[in-house]
Structures are given as structure tokens and as C-alpha cells.
Amino acid sequence: MRIGISCYPTYGGSGIVATELAMALAARGDEVHVISYALPSRLSLLNSRIFFHEVVTPTYPLFDNFPPYSLALTTKMVEVARHAPLDVLHVHYAIPNAVSAVLAREIMAPQPLPVVTTLHGTDVTLVGNDPNYLETTRWGVNQSDAVTAVSESLRRTTVEQLGTRSEIHVIPNFIDPARFEAARQFAGARRWAQKGERLLVHISNFRPVKRVLDVIATFERVQKQVPARLLMVGDGPDRGKVEQYCREHHICGSITFIGSLPLVEEVLVGADLFLLPSESESFGLAALEAMSCAVPVIAAAAGGLPEVVDDGVTGFLRPVGDVEGMAAAALRLLGDEDLRRRMGEEGRRQAVERFSQDAVVTRYRALYEKVTGLP
Ligand code: GMT
């Protein structure tokens, strides 16, 4: 099958999922055309069945700061669909990708171009439900030939907040077990540790929804009891604020801001705990990646996180903002190495059993077969 995949190229989970899916489909024999405004960070073009198409958005004085990216994206989708030619177009993140894709389908008619839209979270919860985008987002979702959401929680939220009427298939995010098995050899997080330090890790795009100050507040409480280091991985709008807080509270010495890393296992393997206290999280791919590295997760009981982290079994979930509870859970695990190891290993087992790439990619492939009628 010839599959178009459109996504954001940056370090967000939606771009990672789209990229991993593209590479897995190509490895199985499909031809995959990735469409985005820049090369996604993890996309390898070394498979001869993967192609990358950059969306270029020309500017013009009249546009001021608002060049019409959605139209340039639609135009690129049509160009690729016509000349590849594509059998199906799978877009990740509804805004503007779903709307651009439906428009591309209309332009392509009568040549069919079924559109599959995968909702990732903030395209519904933070951006899609904004009155400035709501009507168009709902239309893009309703007009798609198939819609998926990465968790049951996001499926419910989409119906509630966008008022969509299409069937939404829940297809969770996934990991490649082989990649994480190979990572077991890595020096991983221990590279950053000083003698006797326990290692806590947080990975995100440092947006307000991630509640990065809660990570620091939890760590401060832990560090009072146990020698520890916090690895802050990623980058984004709240990083400056958090670094300033650390300077003002004289805790910079035990917190390392690493920046964005394409392969998160480089910092997860060998870590003691992973912290994700988000306000909302449709799935929490970083939590799944931590589990895949046998690292227990302490997270907020928000959105789809309870569908990923088994509370009391592969980590602990606490109410949003409950930094006392998260710190107590962290201290409990750091004080009981047997329990910490057992939870980590169970996390790895569940990650492989419930979120393996092969099974999830098969489900996406089945959806493409359904909307195209092709084998
Ligand atoms: O987290 C974000 O703000 C960006 C967004 C993205 O594009 O990566 O993340 C969402 O999609 C991920 C992949 O499906 C999910 O693992 C994240 O939970 C989800 N983020 C939120 O819901 C806040």
C-alpha cells in the first residue's frame, strides 16, 4: 500500500508515534510518504520505501506573520497523493492536519484519497476545544474516513469537548521492544550520577500542561531524605521559569537540564524513577518509554495515564498537584529496592505485552485496509 503520513516534526509524542509508525510500515513492505514542515527528529530515510516531503510555506508582505501553512500543507498532500500516488492519507494531530487532509481529498476527487485522523490529546483538550478552532476541528474529525484516539480517555473527551459524531477507534501508542531490549546495554542515566546518588528523570516539552514545577517540588522533598539527582530532559516554554526557580532555591547543583534527546532510552536506562505530574495527558508516551526501560513511574492520575500506568503495580498515580503524595511514593520506592525493581520489571513486561509495536501497527494497517478496500 502507498501511505501518506502527515505530522509535526518536533519532539512531541505525536510526531514520534507518526515517525515510528512510518518506519514500521515501511519495514513491513508498504511505501510511506511522510509530509511535514521539517524532517521529524527520529525519521530515518535509510529504508528505500520511505520518502520525506517538506511543506514549504512561502511568505508575502500581505500575510504579515500569518503565512497560510494549512493551505501549503493541503497543496503538498495533493501533490504527493497525485504523483505517488497515495492509497490513503493518515494524519497525526487534528489541527490543521485533519482539515488540510479533508480538503486535499476534496481536491483529489473523483480519485479516492481516504483520510485517517489520529487524535493525540492537546489537539482536542487544549487547542481543538478553543472556540477559535472548535468548528473547524470538529468538521475535520467528522469528515475523516476513520478516526482514532490514543486512549479511551481521549475518545471520551473528544466526544464531550468537540461534540464529534464519528466512531472513534482507540489505538494506543506503542514501543518497539527490540529497541528497548538493545538499550539495556547502555550506560544510560548513570552517566550523570555522582557516587551514591539516586536518579529521578522527567521528560517533556516543558509546557504548562506538564506542571514542571511539580517535578521540582517533588524532587526537593525527596532530596531532603535521600541523596538524589534529577535529570530534566526536553525543552519548551517553561524551562526558563524552572531554571530560575532552581537558581533562586539553590538546588541547581543536583538538577541537570539536558535538553532534547531523540533517543530517550539514553537517559531512562538505569534511572531509579520517572516523574510525570501533568495536568492532563491523553496517553503519556514518555511514561510508557520509562516502563520499557524497567523504570517505575510516578505520575498524576490524569487523562489516559491510568490506562498506561498500573497504579501500585508499575508505579504510583496521585491526584494532580499532590506533590506530597508523589514525593511519599518516590521515597517509598527508593527505600525498598526490591519493590522498586519488581515494579520496574512489571512495567517492562506490561509495556511489551500491552503496547508492542507489531500488534498496534497491525491495527492501523487493518484500518487502512478497511477505508481503502485494499489488502
Ligand atoms: O504533549 C503535548 O503537548 C504534545 C502532544 C504531541 O503532539 O506529542 O502530546 C500528546 O500526544 C502524545 C502522543 O500520542 C501523548 O503521549 C501525550 O500524552 C499527549 N499530550 C497531552 O495530552 C498533554
Tab-separated table of C-alpha atoms and ligand atoms in Angstrom:
chain	number	residue	atom	x	y	z
A	1	MET	CA	0.000	0.000	0.000
A	2	ARG	CA	1.165	3.590	-0.556
A	3	ILE	CA	0.557	5.523	2.652
A	4	GLY	CA	0.919	9.257	3.285
A	5	ILE	CA	1.666	10.244	6.895
A	6	SER	CA	1.455	13.856	7.988
A	7	CYS	CA	2.660	15.018	11.413
A	8	TYR	CA	4.521	17.632	13.420
A	9	PRO	CA	8.269	17.077	13.217
A	10	THR	CA	9.245	18.329	16.656
A	11	TYR	CA	9.950	16.357	19.830
A	12	GLY	CA	6.235	15.944	20.752
A	13	GLY	CA	4.877	12.439	21.168
A	14	SER	CA	2.521	12.711	18.179
A	15	GLY	CA	5.450	13.232	15.798
A	16	ILE	CA	7.326	10.356	17.425
A	17	VAL	CA	4.371	7.988	17.101
A	18	ALA	CA	3.828	9.012	13.462
A	19	THR	CA	7.517	8.538	12.686
A	20	GLU	CA	7.791	5.149	14.373
A	21	LEU	CA	4.626	4.044	12.586
A	22	ALA	CA	6.017	5.212	9.217
A	23	MET	CA	9.243	3.279	9.741
A	24	ALA	CA	7.444	0.144	10.942
A	25	LEU	CA	5.070	0.149	7.945
A	26	ALA	CA	7.992	0.593	5.534
A	27	ALA	CA	9.867	-2.241	7.240
A	28	ARG	CA	6.839	-4.477	6.619
A	29	GLY	CA	6.766	-3.600	2.904
A	30	ASP	CA	4.494	-0.572	2.480
A	31	GLU	CA	5.640	2.592	0.693
A	32	VAL	CA	5.399	5.523	3.096
A	33	HIS	CA	5.465	9.239	2.295
A	34	VAL	CA	5.976	11.485	5.316
A	35	ILE	CA	4.715	15.048	4.917
A	36	SER	CA	5.792	17.770	7.355
A	37	TYR	CA	7.443	21.197	7.519
A	38	ALA	CA	10.753	19.675	8.627
A	39	LEU	CA	12.309	16.224	8.843
A	40	PRO	CA	10.915	14.566	12.014
A	41	SER	CA	13.676	14.044	14.551
A	42	ARG	CA	13.567	10.247	14.605
A	43	LEU	CA	12.799	9.631	10.912
A	44	SER	CA	15.472	7.580	9.175
A	45	LEU	CA	15.366	7.751	5.391
A	46	LEU	CA	17.629	4.727	5.016
A	47	ASN	CA	14.749	2.423	4.059
A	48	SER	CA	14.217	2.774	0.296
A	49	ARG	CA	10.429	2.645	0.850
A	50	ILE	CA	10.375	5.844	2.978
A	51	PHE	CA	10.153	9.277	1.377
A	52	PHE	CA	10.065	12.684	3.018
A	53	HIS	CA	8.204	15.687	1.548
A	54	GLU	CA	8.822	19.090	3.086
A	55	VAL	CA	5.945	21.560	3.243
A	56	VAL	CA	7.246	24.968	2.233
A	57	THR	CA	5.081	27.944	3.183
A	58	PRO	CA	6.051	30.971	1.084
A	59	THR	CA	5.629	34.329	2.741
A	60	TYR	CA	4.314	37.538	1.200
A	61	PRO	CA	4.168	41.048	2.762
A	62	LEU	CA	0.380	40.894	2.827
A	63	PHE	CA	0.493	37.771	5.042
A	64	ASP	CA	2.470	39.696	7.675
A	65	ASN	CA	3.252	36.985	10.302
A	66	PHE	CA	0.499	34.654	9.114
A	67	PRO	CA	1.524	32.659	6.028
A	68	PRO	CA	-1.210	30.065	5.330
A	69	TYR	CA	0.561	26.849	6.408
A	70	SER	CA	-2.672	24.822	6.223
A	71	LEU	CA	-3.019	25.614	2.511
A	72	ALA	CA	0.622	24.842	1.757
A	73	LEU	CA	0.129	21.549	3.617
A	74	THR	CA	-3.018	20.741	1.621
A	75	THR	CA	-1.193	21.548	-1.610
A	76	LYS	CA	1.708	19.251	-0.676
A	77	MET	CA	-0.746	16.484	0.265
A	78	VAL	CA	-2.449	16.775	-3.132
A	79	GLU	CA	0.888	16.779	-4.961
A	80	VAL	CA	2.083	13.651	-3.144
A	81	ALA	CA	-1.302	11.920	-3.395
A	82	ARG	CA	-1.453	12.524	-7.143
A	83	HIS	CA	2.082	11.523	-8.021
A	84	ALA	CA	2.998	8.776	-5.508
A	85	PRO	CA	0.046	8.008	-5.933
A	86	LEU	CA	-1.267	7.554	-2.389
A	87	ASP	CA	-3.871	4.955	-1.402
A	88	VAL	CA	-4.544	6.516	1.998
A	89	LEU	CA	-3.544	9.614	3.962
A	90	HIS	CA	-3.034	9.225	7.726
A	91	VAL	CA	-2.741	12.477	9.663
A	92	HIS	CA	-1.492	12.809	13.237
A	93	TYR	CA	-2.848	15.732	15.308
A	94	ALA	CA	-6.132	17.183	14.104
A	95	ILE	CA	-5.051	20.806	13.755
A	96	PRO	CA	-4.620	21.655	10.963
A	97	ASN	CA	-3.668	18.240	9.578
A	98	ALA	CA	-7.161	16.699	9.518
A	99	VAL	CA	-8.703	19.771	7.918
A	100	SER	CA	-5.913	20.054	5.325
A	101	ALA	CA	-6.278	16.343	4.525
A	102	VAL	CA	-10.053	16.510	4.028
A	103	LEU	CA	-9.532	19.492	1.736
A	104	ALA	CA	-6.879	17.532	-0.175
A	105	ARG	CA	-9.345	14.649	-0.532
A	106	GLU	CA	-11.939	17.037	-1.999
A	107	ILE	CA	-9.413	18.421	-4.469
A	108	MET	CA	-8.385	14.893	-5.495
A	109	ALA	CA	-11.964	13.754	-6.200
A	110	PRO	CA	-13.054	11.678	-8.055
A	111	GLN	CA	-9.743	9.915	-7.390
A	112	PRO	CA	-10.224	8.460	-3.880
A	113	LEU	CA	-8.000	9.586	-1.013
A	114	PRO	CA	-9.370	8.168	2.256
A	115	VAL	CA	-8.302	10.160	5.317
A	116	VAL	CA	-7.456	8.551	8.671
A	117	THR	CA	-7.080	11.022	11.555
A	118	THR	CA	-5.321	10.146	14.804
A	119	LEU	CA	-6.123	12.400	17.749
A	120	HIS	CA	-3.232	12.778	20.179
A	121	GLY	CA	-4.503	14.909	23.038
A	122	THR	CA	-3.842	18.624	23.036
A	123	ASP	CA	-5.393	18.813	19.540
A	124	VAL	CA	-8.638	18.123	21.443
A	125	THR	CA	-8.083	19.267	25.020
A	126	LEU	CA	-6.112	22.497	24.711
A	127	VAL	CA	-6.313	23.676	21.128
A	128	GLY	CA	-9.216	21.893	19.438
A	129	ASN	CA	-11.738	22.973	22.068
A	130	ASP	CA	-10.661	26.612	21.830
A	131	PRO	CA	-13.628	28.485	20.314
A	132	ASN	CA	-11.241	29.927	17.722
A	133	TYR	CA	-10.615	26.431	16.327
A	134	LEU	CA	-13.552	24.328	17.524
A	135	GLU	CA	-15.895	24.345	14.494
A	136	THR	CA	-13.128	23.624	12.007
A	137	THR	CA	-11.542	20.901	14.141
A	138	ARG	CA	-14.902	19.175	14.669
A	139	TRP	CA	-15.518	19.330	10.908
A	140	GLY	CA	-12.091	17.853	10.124
A	141	VAL	CA	-12.698	14.983	12.539
A	142	ASN	CA	-16.268	14.336	11.373
A	143	GLN	CA	-15.260	14.369	7.715
A	144	SER	CA	-12.365	11.918	8.170
A	145	ASP	CA	-12.979	8.414	6.827
A	146	ALA	CA	-11.692	6.901	10.070
A	147	VAL	CA	-10.722	8.442	13.394
A	148	THR	CA	-8.517	7.019	16.118
A	149	ALA	CA	-7.620	8.242	19.604
A	150	VAL	CA	-4.595	7.111	21.604
A	151	SER	CA	-6.618	6.238	24.724
A	152	GLU	CA	-10.157	5.553	25.874
A	153	SER	CA	-9.926	8.702	27.964
A	154	LEU	CA	-9.160	10.789	24.874
A	155	ARG	CA	-12.002	9.115	22.977
A	156	ARG	CA	-14.469	10.152	25.698
A	157	THR	CA	-13.000	13.656	25.966
A	158	THR	CA	-13.256	14.140	22.204
A	159	VAL	CA	-16.957	13.325	22.194
A	160	GLU	CA	-17.543	15.590	25.223
A	161	GLN	CA	-15.392	18.554	24.217
A	162	LEU	CA	-15.564	18.545	20.405
A	163	GLY	CA	-19.075	17.108	20.135
A	164	THR	CA	-17.962	14.809	17.298
A	165	ARG	CA	-20.297	12.159	15.960
A	166	SER	CA	-17.909	9.812	14.111
A	167	GLU	CA	-16.910	6.443	15.537
A	168	ILE	CA	-13.526	6.745	17.268
A	169	HIS	CA	-11.282	3.670	17.375
A	170	VAL	CA	-8.949	3.525	20.372
A	171	ILE	CA	-5.481	2.517	19.171
A	172	PRO	CA	-2.857	3.101	21.848
A	173	ASN	CA	0.681	4.344	21.395
A	174	PHE	CA	3.390	1.717	21.191
A	175	ILE	CA	7.052	0.873	21.664
A	176	ASP	CA	9.461	-1.311	19.763
A	177	PRO	CA	10.531	-3.940	22.339
A	178	ALA	CA	13.718	-4.712	20.377
A	179	ARG	CA	14.870	-1.113	20.676
A	180	PHE	CA	14.437	-1.125	24.442
A	181	GLU	CA	15.977	-4.581	24.792
A	182	ALA	CA	19.077	-3.305	22.976
A	183	ALA	CA	19.150	-0.252	25.242
A	184	ARG	CA	19.740	-2.452	28.310
A	185	GLN	CA	23.461	-2.382	27.422
A	186	PHE	CA	23.605	1.438	27.608
A	187	ALA	CA	25.349	3.306	30.406
A	188	GLY	CA	22.125	5.358	30.397
A	189	ALA	CA	21.257	7.662	33.263
A	190	ARG	CA	24.169	6.503	35.439
A	191	ARG	CA	26.454	8.720	33.295
A	192	TRP	CA	25.015	11.717	35.093
A	193	ALA	CA	25.042	10.343	38.634
A	194	GLN	CA	27.596	11.128	41.262
A	195	LYS	CA	28.560	8.431	43.743
A	196	GLY	CA	25.645	7.343	45.926
A	197	GLU	CA	23.043	9.435	44.102
A	198	ARG	CA	19.610	8.065	43.190
A	199	LEU	CA	18.372	9.233	39.794
A	200	LEU	CA	14.960	10.677	39.019
A	201	VAL	CA	14.058	11.583	35.422
A	202	HIS	CA	11.449	13.830	33.828
A	203	ILE	CA	10.924	14.099	30.074
A	204	SER	CA	8.551	16.556	28.419
A	205	ASN	CA	8.164	19.556	26.170
A	206	PHE	CA	8.098	21.852	29.246
A	207	ARG	CA	4.661	23.263	28.501
A	208	PRO	CA	2.364	24.488	31.311
A	209	VAL	CA	0.251	21.307	30.986
A	210	LYS	CA	3.271	19.278	32.158
A	211	ARG	CA	3.410	21.098	35.552
A	212	VAL	CA	7.204	21.066	35.530
A	213	LEU	CA	7.386	22.951	38.841
A	214	ASP	CA	5.627	19.952	40.441
A	215	VAL	CA	8.544	17.819	39.268
A	216	ILE	CA	10.932	20.128	41.104
A	217	ALA	CA	8.706	20.322	44.196
A	218	THR	CA	8.540	16.521	44.360
A	219	PHE	CA	12.279	16.243	43.896
A	220	GLU	CA	13.005	18.824	46.618
A	221	ARG	CA	11.060	16.702	49.102
A	222	VAL	CA	12.836	13.520	48.030
A	223	GLN	CA	16.257	15.107	48.147
A	224	LYS	CA	15.768	16.163	51.764
A	225	GLN	CA	15.679	12.455	52.707
A	226	VAL	CA	17.876	10.730	50.113
A	227	PRO	CA	20.932	11.856	48.086
A	228	ALA	CA	19.473	12.230	44.610
A	229	ARG	CA	19.836	13.881	41.217
A	230	LEU	CA	17.066	14.973	38.863
A	231	LEU	CA	17.558	14.742	35.104
A	232	MET	CA	15.298	17.166	33.254
A	233	VAL	CA	15.059	16.121	29.614
A	234	GLY	CA	13.419	18.181	26.876
A	235	ASP	CA	12.852	21.814	26.246
A	236	GLY	CA	9.999	24.266	25.952
A	237	PRO	CA	8.379	27.458	27.173
A	238	ASP	CA	8.542	26.720	30.929
A	239	ARG	CA	12.198	25.711	31.047
A	240	GLY	CA	13.420	29.265	31.769
A	241	LYS	CA	10.956	29.644	34.649
A	242	VAL	CA	12.008	26.335	36.174
A	243	GLU	CA	15.729	27.023	35.820
A	244	GLN	CA	15.177	30.401	37.513
A	245	TYR	CA	13.325	28.680	40.375
A	246	CYS	CA	16.222	26.249	40.806
A	247	ARG	CA	18.749	29.105	40.934
A	248	GLU	CA	16.662	31.043	43.468
A	249	HIS	CA	16.276	27.960	45.657
A	250	HIS	CA	19.943	26.940	45.339
A	251	ILE	CA	19.157	23.460	44.045
A	252	CYS	CA	20.821	23.730	40.608
A	253	GLY	CA	23.692	21.560	41.838
A	254	SER	CA	21.534	18.455	41.933
A	255	ILE	CA	19.379	19.100	38.860
A	256	THR	CA	20.733	18.572	35.356
A	257	PHE	CA	18.884	20.131	32.421
A	258	ILE	CA	19.906	18.011	29.459
A	259	GLY	CA	17.754	19.462	26.649
A	260	SER	CA	16.016	17.423	23.959
A	261	LEU	CA	17.284	13.955	23.137
A	262	PRO	CA	15.924	11.926	20.210
A	263	LEU	CA	16.515	8.557	21.938
A	264	VAL	CA	15.100	8.826	25.430
A	265	GLU	CA	16.401	5.412	26.475
A	266	GLU	CA	19.815	7.104	26.705
A	267	VAL	CA	18.587	8.716	29.934
A	268	LEU	CA	15.971	6.225	31.069
A	269	VAL	CA	18.015	3.043	31.305
A	270	GLY	CA	19.468	2.836	34.801
A	271	ALA	CA	17.241	5.581	36.236
A	272	ASP	CA	15.514	4.879	39.554
A	273	LEU	CA	12.209	6.674	38.943
A	274	PHE	CA	10.321	8.597	36.282
A	275	LEU	CA	8.130	11.599	37.184
A	276	LEU	CA	5.183	12.842	35.085
A	277	PRO	CA	2.860	15.086	37.160
A	278	SER	CA	0.933	16.525	34.150
A	279	GLU	CA	-2.325	18.434	34.453
A	280	SER	CA	-3.667	16.312	31.615
A	281	GLU	CA	-2.106	13.653	29.452
A	282	SER	CA	-4.041	11.773	26.808
A	283	PHE	CA	-1.611	8.851	26.969
A	284	GLY	CA	1.857	9.749	28.288
A	285	LEU	CA	4.232	8.166	25.797
A	286	ALA	CA	7.220	9.122	27.967
A	287	ALA	CA	5.744	7.065	30.827
A	288	LEU	CA	5.483	4.054	28.517
A	289	GLU	CA	9.084	4.587	27.402
A	290	ALA	CA	10.163	4.663	31.059
A	291	MET	CA	8.284	1.417	31.727
A	292	SER	CA	10.002	-0.131	28.702
A	293	CYS	CA	13.317	0.654	30.431
A	294	ALA	CA	12.104	-1.007	33.658
A	295	VAL	CA	11.774	2.338	35.430
A	296	PRO	CA	8.739	2.731	37.750
A	297	VAL	CA	6.551	5.758	37.033
A	298	ILE	CA	5.156	8.289	39.497
A	299	ALA	CA	2.531	10.304	37.706
A	300	ALA	CA	-0.680	12.275	38.020
A	301	ALA	CA	-3.881	10.258	37.787
A	302	ALA	CA	-4.886	12.363	34.799
A	303	GLY	CA	-6.433	11.605	31.403
A	304	GLY	CA	-5.132	8.398	29.874
A	305	LEU	CA	-2.262	7.848	32.322
A	306	PRO	CA	-4.255	5.256	34.342
A	307	GLU	CA	-4.564	3.264	31.097
A	308	VAL	CA	-0.761	3.127	30.839
A	309	VAL	CA	0.495	3.062	34.436
A	310	ASP	CA	-0.962	0.329	36.618
A	311	ASP	CA	-1.288	2.120	39.987
A	312	GLY	CA	0.555	0.212	42.720
A	313	VAL	CA	1.874	-2.310	40.188
A	314	THR	CA	4.079	-0.480	37.652
A	315	GLY	CA	4.236	2.816	39.538
A	316	PHE	CA	2.064	5.145	41.578
A	317	LEU	CA	-0.631	7.589	40.480
A	318	ARG	CA	-1.539	10.553	42.655
A	319	PRO	CA	-4.038	13.421	42.181
A	320	VAL	CA	-2.861	16.314	40.013
A	321	GLY	CA	-0.821	18.742	42.159
A	322	ASP	CA	-0.309	16.278	45.028
A	323	VAL	CA	3.459	16.758	45.274
A	324	GLU	CA	3.453	15.482	48.881
A	325	GLY	CA	1.849	12.231	47.731
A	326	MET	CA	4.214	11.892	44.777
A	327	ALA	CA	7.248	12.523	46.997
A	328	ALA	CA	5.994	9.968	49.555
A	329	ALA	CA	5.541	7.411	46.759
A	330	ALA	CA	9.037	8.169	45.454
A	331	LEU	CA	10.556	7.790	48.917
A	332	ARG	CA	8.713	4.537	49.445
A	333	LEU	CA	10.221	3.110	46.249
A	334	LEU	CA	13.691	4.488	46.892
A	335	GLY	CA	13.576	2.948	50.355
A	336	ASP	CA	12.601	-0.509	49.122
A	337	GLU	CA	14.901	-1.646	46.323
A	338	ASP	CA	13.070	-4.976	45.933
A	339	LEU	CA	9.743	-3.253	45.375
A	340	ARG	CA	11.303	-0.692	43.018
A	341	ARG	CA	12.904	-3.418	40.908
A	342	ARG	CA	9.747	-5.549	40.861
A	343	MET	CA	7.636	-2.588	39.731
A	344	GLY	CA	10.201	-1.707	37.066
A	345	GLU	CA	10.290	-5.249	35.697
A	346	GLU	CA	6.486	-5.484	35.731
A	347	GLY	CA	6.395	-2.172	33.834
A	348	ARG	CA	8.684	-3.586	31.185
A	349	ARG	CA	6.581	-6.758	30.962
A	350	GLN	CA	3.330	-4.811	30.576
A	351	ALA	CA	4.882	-2.434	28.029
A	352	VAL	CA	5.854	-5.390	25.853
A	353	GLU	CA	2.638	-7.315	26.392
A	354	ARG	CA	0.141	-4.471	26.001
A	355	PHE	CA	1.886	-1.872	23.817
A	356	SER	CA	4.091	-3.765	21.381
A	357	GLN	CA	4.718	-2.144	18.026
A	358	ASP	CA	3.773	-5.209	15.980
A	359	ALA	CA	0.274	-5.566	17.385
A	360	VAL	CA	-0.504	-1.839	17.238
A	361	VAL	CA	0.842	-1.350	13.704
A	362	THR	CA	-1.301	-4.308	12.600
A	363	ARG	CA	-4.358	-2.464	13.931
A	364	TYR	CA	-3.524	0.709	11.978
A	365	ARG	CA	-2.869	-1.401	8.876
A	366	ALA	CA	-6.285	-3.083	9.285
A	367	LEU	CA	-7.912	0.349	9.417
A	368	TYR	CA	-6.182	1.364	6.169
A	369	GLU	CA	-7.481	-1.850	4.585
A	370	LYS	CA	-10.987	-1.027	5.768
A	371	VAL	CA	-11.046	2.537	4.381
A	372	THR	CA	-9.314	1.691	1.095
A	373	GLY	CA	-10.741	-1.766	0.439
A	374	LEU	CA	-7.159	-2.812	-0.417
A	375	PRO	CA	-5.315	-5.816	1.079
B	1	GMT	O1	2.121	16.920	24.969
B	1	GMT	C1	1.902	17.746	24.086
B	1	GMT	O2	1.612	18.905	24.333
B	1	GMT	C2	2.042	17.392	22.650
B	1	GMT	C3	1.344	16.165	22.153
B	1	GMT	C4	2.178	15.753	20.986
B	1	GMT	O3	1.974	16.210	19.883
B	1	GMT	O4	3.067	14.991	21.200
B	1	GMT	O5	1.277	15.120	23.132
B	1	GMT	C5	0.144	14.318	23.125
B	1	GMT	O6	0.372	13.203	22.281
B	1	GMT	C6	1.246	12.182	22.769
B	1	GMT	C7	1.360	11.093	21.730
B	1	GMT	O7	0.126	10.479	21.474
B	1	GMT	C8	0.705	11.645	24.100
B	1	GMT	O8	1.563	10.628	24.598
B	1	GMT	C9	0.629	12.800	25.104
B	1	GMT	O9	0.040	12.308	26.285
B	1	GMT	C10	-0.220	13.922	24.552
B	1	GMT	N1	-0.092	15.079	25.434
B	1	GMT	C11	-1.114	15.541	26.171
B	1	GMT	O10	-2.217	15.035	26.145
B	1	GMT	C12	-0.823	16.700	27.034
